[in-house]
């Protein structure tokens, strides 16, 4: 084998190795960017869903309060009717009108809200909030794993040489929560 062929082969191998390391760094960096975009997407989804659910719960709470008020008014109107005072058709008509209004409201409530229990709606709201937080937590774990992979690639030999010569990518910080960290007495020394 001729020495020039051997030198060309070595140059091609070194160039191929450098290209592989270069591409690995780019791929890991892109994975970090994608993971962060996923975190932002989850947060955006939560920010869009939660106000809608809160508005529904508030509307439901007001409706349930209105129904309870109407039932109380009807009960008061019926209690005010005194059988010994004779027949008062005006009172009876007013009570009947309140009853019809209440029944119409209850029909709408049953159609719109099959179970008239605000506590269930609040429980569903809390479940939705919790689910959204779990999705964000999962996205953050994926982001931190991708950051770790990227940081490993740019700091470990031989990729670190390629990074320092060609790309000069900086180490990315993982996501941390200072509030969560405050809950621990132990602090690792790194």
mmCIF file with all atom_site columns, N, CA and C in Angstrom, residues 123-161:
data_model
loop_
_atom_site.group_PDB
_atom_site.id
_atom_site.type_symbol
_atom_site.label_atom_id
_atom_site.label_alt_id
_atom_site.label_comp_id
_atom_site.label_asym_id
_atom_site.label_entity_id
_atom_site.label_seq_id
_atom_site.pdbx_PDB_ins_code
_atom_site.Cartn_x
_atom_site.Cartn_y
_atom_site.Cartn_z
_atom_site.occupancy
_atom_site.B_iso_or_equiv
_atom_site.pdbx_formal_charge
_atom_site.auth_seq_id
_atom_site.auth_comp_id
_atom_site.auth_asym_id
_atom_site.auth_atom_id
_atom_site.pdbx_PDB_model_num
ATOM 1   N N  . UNK A 1 123 ? -63.655 19.307 41.994 1.00 0.00 ? 123 UNK A N  1
ATOM 2   C CA . UNK A 1 123 ? -62.744 18.160 41.965 1.00 0.00 ? 123 UNK A CA 1
ATOM 3   C C  . UNK A 1 123 ? -62.205 17.933 40.562 1.00 0.00 ? 123 UNK A C  1
ATOM 4   N N  . UNK A 1 124 ? -63.065 18.093 39.562 1.00 0.00 ? 124 UNK A N  1
ATOM 5   C CA . UNK A 1 124 ? -62.613 17.937 38.178 1.00 0.00 ? 124 UNK A CA 1
ATOM 6   C C  . UNK A 1 124 ? -61.622 19.036 37.806 1.00 0.00 ? 124 UNK A C  1
ATOM 7   N N  . UNK A 1 125 ? -61.863 20.250 38.278 1.00 0.00 ? 125 UNK A N  1
ATOM 8   C CA . UNK A 1 125 ? -60.922 21.343 38.027 1.00 0.00 ? 125 UNK A CA 1
ATOM 9   C C  . UNK A 1 125 ? -59.563 21.013 38.636 1.00 0.00 ? 125 UNK A C  1
ATOM 10  N N  . UNK A 1 126 ? -59.575 20.559 39.869 1.00 0.00 ? 126 UNK A N  1
ATOM 11  C CA . UNK A 1 126 ? -58.314 20.224 40.524 1.00 0.00 ? 126 UNK A CA 1
ATOM 12  C C  . UNK A 1 126 ? -57.611 19.073 39.805 1.00 0.00 ? 126 UNK A C  1
ATOM 13  N N  . UNK A 1 127 ? -58.369 18.099 39.330 1.00 0.00 ? 127 UNK A N  1
ATOM 14  C CA . UNK A 1 127 ? -57.778 16.988 38.577 1.00 0.00 ? 127 UNK A CA 1
ATOM 15  C C  . UNK A 1 127 ? -57.157 17.494 37.280 1.00 0.00 ? 127 UNK A C  1
ATOM 16  N N  . UNK A 1 128 ? -57.830 18.421 36.612 1.00 0.00 ? 128 UNK A N  1
ATOM 17  C CA . UNK A 1 128 ? -57.294 18.991 35.359 1.00 0.00 ? 128 UNK A CA 1
ATOM 18  C C  . UNK A 1 128 ? -56.008 19.767 35.623 1.00 0.00 ? 128 UNK A C  1
ATOM 19  N N  . UNK A 1 129 ? -55.999 20.569 36.681 1.00 0.00 ? 129 UNK A N  1
ATOM 20  C CA . UNK A 1 129 ? -54.796 21.321 37.039 1.00 0.00 ? 129 UNK A CA 1
ATOM 21  C C  . UNK A 1 129 ? -53.659 20.361 37.360 1.00 0.00 ? 129 UNK A C  1
ATOM 22  N N  . UNK A 1 130 ? -53.963 19.335 38.138 1.00 0.00 ? 130 UNK A N  1
ATOM 23  C CA . UNK A 1 130 ? -52.953 18.346 38.510 1.00 0.00 ? 130 UNK A CA 1
ATOM 24  C C  . UNK A 1 130 ? -52.406 17.626 37.283 1.00 0.00 ? 130 UNK A C  1
ATOM 25  N N  . UNK A 1 131 ? -53.287 17.256 36.370 1.00 0.00 ? 131 UNK A N  1
ATOM 26  C CA . UNK A 1 131 ? -52.855 16.569 35.146 1.00 0.00 ? 131 UNK A CA 1
ATOM 27  C C  . UNK A 1 131 ? -51.952 17.468 34.305 1.00 0.00 ? 131 UNK A C  1
ATOM 28  N N  . UNK A 1 132 ? -52.318 18.736 34.195 1.00 0.00 ? 132 UNK A N  1
ATOM 29  C CA . UNK A 1 132 ? -51.484 19.671 33.426 1.00 0.00 ? 132 UNK A CA 1
ATOM 30  C C  . UNK A 1 132 ? -50.114 19.827 34.079 1.00 0.00 ? 132 UNK A C  1
ATOM 31  N N  . UNK A 1 133 ? -50.074 19.894 35.403 1.00 0.00 ? 133 UNK A N  1
ATOM 32  C CA . UNK A 1 133 ? -48.797 20.005 36.100 1.00 0.00 ? 133 UNK A CA 1
ATOM 33  C C  . UNK A 1 133 ? -47.951 18.751 35.896 1.00 0.00 ? 133 UNK A C  1
ATOM 34  N N  . UNK A 1 134 ? -48.584 17.581 35.873 1.00 0.00 ? 134 UNK A N  1
ATOM 35  C CA . UNK A 1 134 ? -47.847 16.341 35.614 1.00 0.00 ? 134 UNK A CA 1
ATOM 36  C C  . UNK A 1 134 ? -47.245 16.349 34.217 1.00 0.00 ? 134 UNK A C  1
ATOM 37  N N  . UNK A 1 135 ? -47.992 16.853 33.237 1.00 0.00 ? 135 UNK A N  1
ATOM 38  C CA . UNK A 1 135 ? -47.473 16.935 31.867 1.00 0.00 ? 135 UNK A CA 1
ATOM 39  C C  . UNK A 1 135 ? -46.268 17.874 31.804 1.00 0.00 ? 135 UNK A C  1
ATOM 40  N N  . UNK A 1 136 ? -46.362 18.983 32.499 1.00 0.00 ? 136 UNK A N  1
ATOM 41  C CA . UNK A 1 136 ? -45.244 19.927 32.511 1.00 0.00 ? 136 UNK A CA 1
ATOM 42  C C  . UNK A 1 136 ? -44.038 19.298 33.202 1.00 0.00 ? 136 UNK A C  1
ATOM 43  N N  . UNK A 1 137 ? -44.280 18.600 34.308 1.00 0.00 ? 137 UNK A N  1
ATOM 44  C CA . UNK A 1 137 ? -43.187 17.916 35.002 1.00 0.00 ? 137 UNK A CA 1
ATOM 45  C C  . UNK A 1 137 ? -42.508 16.883 34.119 1.00 0.00 ? 137 UNK A C  1
ATOM 46  N N  . UNK A 1 138 ? -43.300 16.126 33.374 1.00 0.00 ? 138 UNK A N  1
ATOM 47  C CA . UNK A 1 138 ? -42.729 15.127 32.461 1.00 0.00 ? 138 UNK A CA 1
ATOM 48  C C  . UNK A 1 138 ? -41.909 15.805 31.368 1.00 0.00 ? 138 UNK A C  1
ATOM 49  N N  . UNK A 1 139 ? -42.419 16.894 30.822 1.00 0.00 ? 139 UNK A N  1
ATOM 50  C CA . UNK A 1 139 ? -41.683 17.616 29.780 1.00 0.00 ? 139 UNK A CA 1
ATOM 51  C C  . UNK A 1 139 ? -40.371 18.175 30.334 1.00 0.00 ? 139 UNK A C  1
ATOM 52  N N  . UNK A 1 140 ? -40.385 18.642 31.580 1.00 0.00 ? 140 UNK A N  1
ATOM 53  C CA . UNK A 1 140 ? -39.159 19.152 32.195 1.00 0.00 ? 140 UNK A CA 1
ATOM 54  C C  . UNK A 1 140 ? -38.147 18.036 32.439 1.00 0.00 ? 140 UNK A C  1
ATOM 55  N N  . UNK A 1 141 ? -38.620 16.853 32.817 1.00 0.00 ? 141 UNK A N  1
ATOM 56  C CA . UNK A 1 141 ? -37.700 15.724 32.998 1.00 0.00 ? 141 UNK A CA 1
ATOM 57  C C  . UNK A 1 141 ? -37.039 15.354 31.669 1.00 0.00 ? 141 UNK A C  1
ATOM 58  N N  . UNK A 1 142 ? -37.817 15.353 30.594 1.00 0.00 ? 142 UNK A N  1
ATOM 59  C CA . UNK A 1 142 ? -37.258 15.064 29.269 1.00 0.00 ? 142 UNK A CA 1
ATOM 60  C C  . UNK A 1 142 ? -36.256 16.146 28.886 1.00 0.00 ? 142 UNK A C  1
ATOM 61  N N  . UNK A 1 143 ? -36.598 17.399 29.150 1.00 0.00 ? 143 UNK A N  1
ATOM 62  C CA . UNK A 1 143 ? -35.681 18.502 28.857 1.00 0.00 ? 143 UNK A CA 1
ATOM 63  C C  . UNK A 1 143 ? -34.371 18.316 29.610 1.00 0.00 ? 143 UNK A C  1
ATOM 64  N N  . UNK A 1 144 ? -34.441 18.042 30.907 1.00 0.00 ? 144 UNK A N  1
ATOM 65  C CA . UNK A 1 144 ? -33.226 17.879 31.703 1.00 0.00 ? 144 UNK A CA 1
ATOM 66  C C  . UNK A 1 144 ? -32.390 16.699 31.224 1.00 0.00 ? 144 UNK A C  1
ATOM 67  N N  . UNK A 1 145 ? -33.031 15.619 30.792 1.00 0.00 ? 145 UNK A N  1
ATOM 68  C CA . UNK A 1 145 ? -32.285 14.470 30.252 1.00 0.00 ? 145 UNK A CA 1
ATOM 69  C C  . UNK A 1 145 ? -31.563 14.862 28.967 1.00 0.00 ? 145 UNK A C  1
ATOM 70  N N  . UNK A 1 146 ? -32.230 15.624 28.112 1.00 0.00 ? 146 UNK A N  1
ATOM 71  C CA . UNK A 1 146 ? -31.587 16.078 26.875 1.00 0.00 ? 146 UNK A CA 1
ATOM 72  C C  . UNK A 1 146 ? -30.457 17.062 27.156 1.00 0.00 ? 146 UNK A C  1
ATOM 73  N N  . UNK A 1 147 ? -30.617 17.906 28.149 1.00 0.00 ? 147 UNK A N  1
ATOM 74  C CA . UNK A 1 147 ? -29.546 18.825 28.544 1.00 0.00 ? 147 UNK A CA 1
ATOM 75  C C  . UNK A 1 147 ? -28.341 18.023 29.023 1.00 0.00 ? 147 UNK A C  1
ATOM 76  N N  . UNK A 1 148 ? -28.596 16.997 29.825 1.00 0.00 ? 148 UNK A N  1
ATOM 77  C CA . UNK A 1 148 ? -27.504 16.150 30.309 1.00 0.00 ? 148 UNK A CA 1
ATOM 78  C C  . UNK A 1 148 ? -26.764 15.497 29.141 1.00 0.00 ? 148 UNK A C  1
ATOM 79  N N  . UNK A 1 149 ? -27.502 14.934 28.191 1.00 0.00 ? 149 UNK A N  1
ATOM 80  C CA . UNK A 1 149 ? -26.866 14.314 27.017 1.00 0.00 ? 149 UNK A CA 1
ATOM 81  C C  . UNK A 1 149 ? -26.020 15.325 26.252 1.00 0.00 ? 149 UNK A C  1
ATOM 82  N N  . UNK A 1 150 ? -26.577 16.501 26.014 1.00 0.00 ? 150 UNK A N  1
ATOM 83  C CA . UNK A 1 150 ? -25.846 17.537 25.279 1.00 0.00 ? 150 UNK A CA 1
ATOM 84  C C  . UNK A 1 150 ? -24.587 17.954 26.033 1.00 0.00 ? 150 UNK A C  1
ATOM 85  N N  . UNK A 1 151 ? -24.732 18.231 27.322 1.00 0.00 ? 151 UNK A N  1
ATOM 86  C CA . UNK A 1 151 ? -23.576 18.656 28.114 1.00 0.00 ? 151 UNK A CA 1
ATOM 87  C C  . UNK A 1 151 ? -22.505 17.576 28.148 1.00 0.00 ? 151 UNK A C  1
ATOM 88  N N  . UNK A 1 152 ? -22.918 16.307 28.232 1.00 0.00 ? 152 UNK A N  1
ATOM 89  C CA . UNK A 1 152 ? -21.942 15.217 28.192 1.00 0.00 ? 152 UNK A CA 1
ATOM 90  C C  . UNK A 1 152 ? -21.172 15.220 26.879 1.00 0.00 ? 152 UNK A C  1
ATOM 91  N N  . UNK A 1 153 ? -21.876 15.405 25.779 1.00 0.00 ? 153 UNK A N  1
ATOM 92  C CA . UNK A 1 153 ? -21.225 15.369 24.465 1.00 0.00 ? 153 UNK A CA 1
ATOM 93  C C  . UNK A 1 153 ? -20.216 16.501 24.323 1.00 0.00 ? 153 UNK A C  1
ATOM 94  N N  . UNK A 1 154 ? -20.574 17.708 24.738 1.00 0.00 ? 154 UNK A N  1
ATOM 95  C CA . UNK A 1 154 ? -19.640 18.824 24.518 1.00 0.00 ? 154 UNK A CA 1
ATOM 96  C C  . UNK A 1 154 ? -18.504 18.855 25.532 1.00 0.00 ? 154 UNK A C  1
ATOM 97  N N  . UNK A 1 155 ? -18.638 18.127 26.643 1.00 0.00 ? 155 UNK A N  1
ATOM 98  C CA . UNK A 1 155 ? -17.587 18.139 27.657 1.00 0.00 ? 155 UNK A CA 1
ATOM 99  C C  . UNK A 1 155 ? -16.669 16.928 27.595 1.00 0.00 ? 155 UNK A C  1
ATOM 100 N N  . UNK A 1 156 ? -17.094 15.841 26.959 1.00 0.00 ? 156 UNK A N  1
ATOM 101 C CA . UNK A 1 156 ? -16.305 14.605 26.940 1.00 0.00 ? 156 UNK A CA 1
ATOM 102 C C  . UNK A 1 156 ? -15.396 14.544 25.718 1.00 0.00 ? 156 UNK A C  1
ATOM 103 N N  . UNK A 1 157 ? -14.258 13.957 25.943 1.00 0.00 ? 157 UNK A N  1
ATOM 104 C CA . UNK A 1 157 ? -13.302 13.723 24.863 1.00 0.00 ? 157 UNK A CA 1
ATOM 105 C C  . UNK A 1 157 ? -13.847 12.643 23.952 1.00 0.00 ? 157 UNK A C  1
ATOM 106 N N  . UNK A 1 158 ? -13.731 12.705 22.698 1.00 0.00 ? 158 UNK A N  1
ATOM 107 C CA . UNK A 1 158 ? -13.076 13.665 21.817 1.00 0.00 ? 158 UNK A CA 1
ATOM 108 C C  . UNK A 1 158 ? -14.032 14.743 21.301 1.00 0.00 ? 158 UNK A C  1
ATOM 109 N N  . UNK A 1 159 ? -15.306 14.645 21.646 1.00 0.00 ? 159 UNK A N  1
ATOM 110 C CA . UNK A 1 159 ? -16.272 15.644 21.157 1.00 0.00 ? 159 UNK A CA 1
ATOM 111 C C  . UNK A 1 159 ? -15.942 17.037 21.661 1.00 0.00 ? 159 UNK A C  1
ATOM 112 N N  . UNK A 1 160 ? -15.368 17.117 22.848 1.00 0.00 ? 160 UNK A N  1
ATOM 113 C CA . UNK A 1 160 ? -15.027 18.432 23.393 1.00 0.00 ? 160 UNK A CA 1
ATOM 114 C C  . UNK A 1 160 ? -14.021 19.158 22.502 1.00 0.00 ? 160 UNK A C  1
ATOM 115 N N  . UNK A 1 161 ? -13.110 18.413 21.889 1.00 0.00 ? 161 UNK A N  1
ATOM 116 C CA . UNK A 1 161 ? -12.129 19.023 20.980 1.00 0.00 ? 161 UNK A CA 1
ATOM 117 C C  . UNK A 1 161 ? -12.838 19.589 19.755 1.00 0.00 ? 161 UNK A C  1
#
